[in-house]
């Protein structure tokens, strides 16, 4: 148990450093300003991170008195729409930092004392894992806010690794059942559970996400019937398409996955290419199914936690890596870059798996189930490994493109191709 407590403490610490990087990169004016009506002020995200940690770890798991019960309503994401949050009497930057530090001290004290077994919320330190993932998810949201912020660049990172293998075309995924979701991953969230069998007919899927060059060809050549529109943050220039990333504008990188496209744009591209988006089950089978054993792996490359050789995750870089940059992360069938780089839209509504039960609260997933939301899989360069499993599911409105969203295409296999 000491190992688990140490690991939790390290994850909390590592995650808080990321939150600090994102909130210390700008001045107080930029922290309280709303950079887009789609996003909260950064200072809201910061105190909300602390408030969720207080609610779950300090009050529920720890049974301690509230730190600031008076501010709960300000940071309840269901009480105030993002566009309304700047008008609330929010904690200022200094107050928010002091608040999250106080909460963290108490949460770490709870961690040293609580039994990490018995109760479902604390078994395997689930509540702590949930809070780490929650903070990492808001860190990715804050990174998207940085992308929408006008002004001089304030974030920097080394460029992603170059392509080292030639990856092109499509991969046949044979038909048959596979295990989707998980019942064993300790920190998996309710919507990833339970493991269940899905029979997926044979299909072809792109070996890599659709690239900037491919998407630009769509923009340049598709007829009006396809309603081709550029990704968010692109602009046209006599020399070609430009993209603005975190305050820097440069020509698009031709062989990097396209990012900041909506579900509708992804589907329009696929239609133009004579293809379609994969379903969620197809995506997960391509990512996890091992044809040698018939087993579903945790990740495309196996059961090992993601390392820098496997995938572009965790804001180590501030852009998707070119196709072919992560051969060590490919699936057994040769599908590349399923994890990291860009979230991939799939053609499935966000729903509960057979046997779904909400845990630990309906507002985590269940209230979003239905046809309004489409699923995204695989994580982006801005997603932390702690919040990105082979089973992890993200969801958003199909019009959204401020997130780090891309896609790959698929098609049915013809009987003549299966002989
Ligand atoms: Fe949240």
Short mmCIF file of C-alpha atoms in Angstrom, two decimals, residues 206 210 215 218-219 222-223 225-229 231 258 260-280 282 343-350 371-376 396-401 405-411:
data_model
loop_
_atom_site.label_atom_id
_atom_site.label_comp_id
_atom_site.label_asym_id
_atom_site.label_seq_id
_atom_site.Cartn_x
_atom_site.Cartn_y
_atom_site.Cartn_z
CA UNK A 206 -6.50 4.29 -41.98
CA UNK A 210 -5.75 12.21 -41.67
CA UNK A 215 -7.20 17.93 -45.39
CA UNK A 218 -9.98 18.40 -49.50
CA UNK A 219 -10.27 22.18 -49.04
CA UNK A 222 -13.74 19.32 -52.95
CA UNK A 223 -16.78 20.71 -54.69
CA UNK A 225 -21.53 19.87 -52.16
CA UNK A 226 -19.03 18.75 -49.52
CA UNK A 227 -19.04 22.10 -47.67
CA UNK A 228 -15.31 21.93 -47.02
CA UNK A 229 -14.27 24.44 -44.36
CA UNK A 231 -9.91 23.85 -39.30
CA UNK A 258 -4.93 17.72 -38.88
CA UNK A 260 -9.13 21.48 -34.60
CA UNK A 261 -11.76 19.96 -36.87
CA UNK A 262 -15.37 19.34 -35.89
CA UNK A 263 -17.19 16.02 -36.21
CA UNK A 264 -19.09 17.48 -39.17
CA UNK A 265 -15.87 18.48 -40.92
CA UNK A 266 -14.40 15.03 -40.29
CA UNK A 267 -17.47 13.37 -41.70
CA UNK A 268 -17.48 15.67 -44.74
CA UNK A 269 -13.85 14.80 -45.47
CA UNK A 270 -14.61 11.08 -45.20
CA UNK A 271 -17.55 11.42 -47.60
CA UNK A 272 -15.37 13.27 -50.09
CA UNK A 273 -12.74 10.51 -49.81
CA UNK A 274 -15.42 7.86 -50.47
CA UNK A 275 -15.06 6.56 -46.94
CA UNK A 276 -16.63 7.00 -43.51
CA UNK A 277 -15.58 7.54 -39.90
CA UNK A 278 -14.97 4.39 -37.85
CA UNK A 279 -17.51 3.50 -35.20
CA UNK A 280 -16.36 3.60 -31.60
CA UNK A 282 -14.14 -0.33 -34.65
CA UNK A 343 -8.39 13.09 -30.34
CA UNK A 344 -10.18 11.11 -33.02
CA UNK A 345 -13.86 11.64 -33.75
CA UNK A 346 -15.75 8.39 -34.18
CA UNK A 347 -19.21 7.98 -35.65
CA UNK A 348 -20.92 6.98 -32.41
CA UNK A 349 -23.14 8.75 -29.92
CA UNK A 350 -21.98 8.85 -26.32
CA UNK A 371 -27.44 11.65 -29.50
CA UNK A 372 -26.33 15.22 -28.73
CA UNK A 373 -22.74 14.17 -28.07
CA UNK A 374 -20.25 12.34 -30.29
CA UNK A 375 -17.35 10.32 -28.94
CA UNK A 376 -13.64 11.08 -29.37
CA UNK A 396 -18.30 16.67 -27.15
CA UNK A 397 -20.83 18.42 -29.35
CA UNK A 398 -20.27 17.60 -33.03
CA UNK A 399 -19.77 21.30 -33.88
CA UNK A 400 -16.84 21.72 -31.48
CA UNK A 401 -13.33 22.26 -32.79
CA UNK A 405 -9.62 16.99 -32.40
CA UNK A 406 -8.73 15.15 -35.59
CA UNK A 407 -9.85 11.86 -37.12
CA UNK A 408 -9.03 8.91 -39.34
CA UNK A 409 -11.34 7.21 -41.85
CA UNK A 410 -12.55 3.66 -42.38
CA UNK A 411 -14.64 1.58 -44.76
#
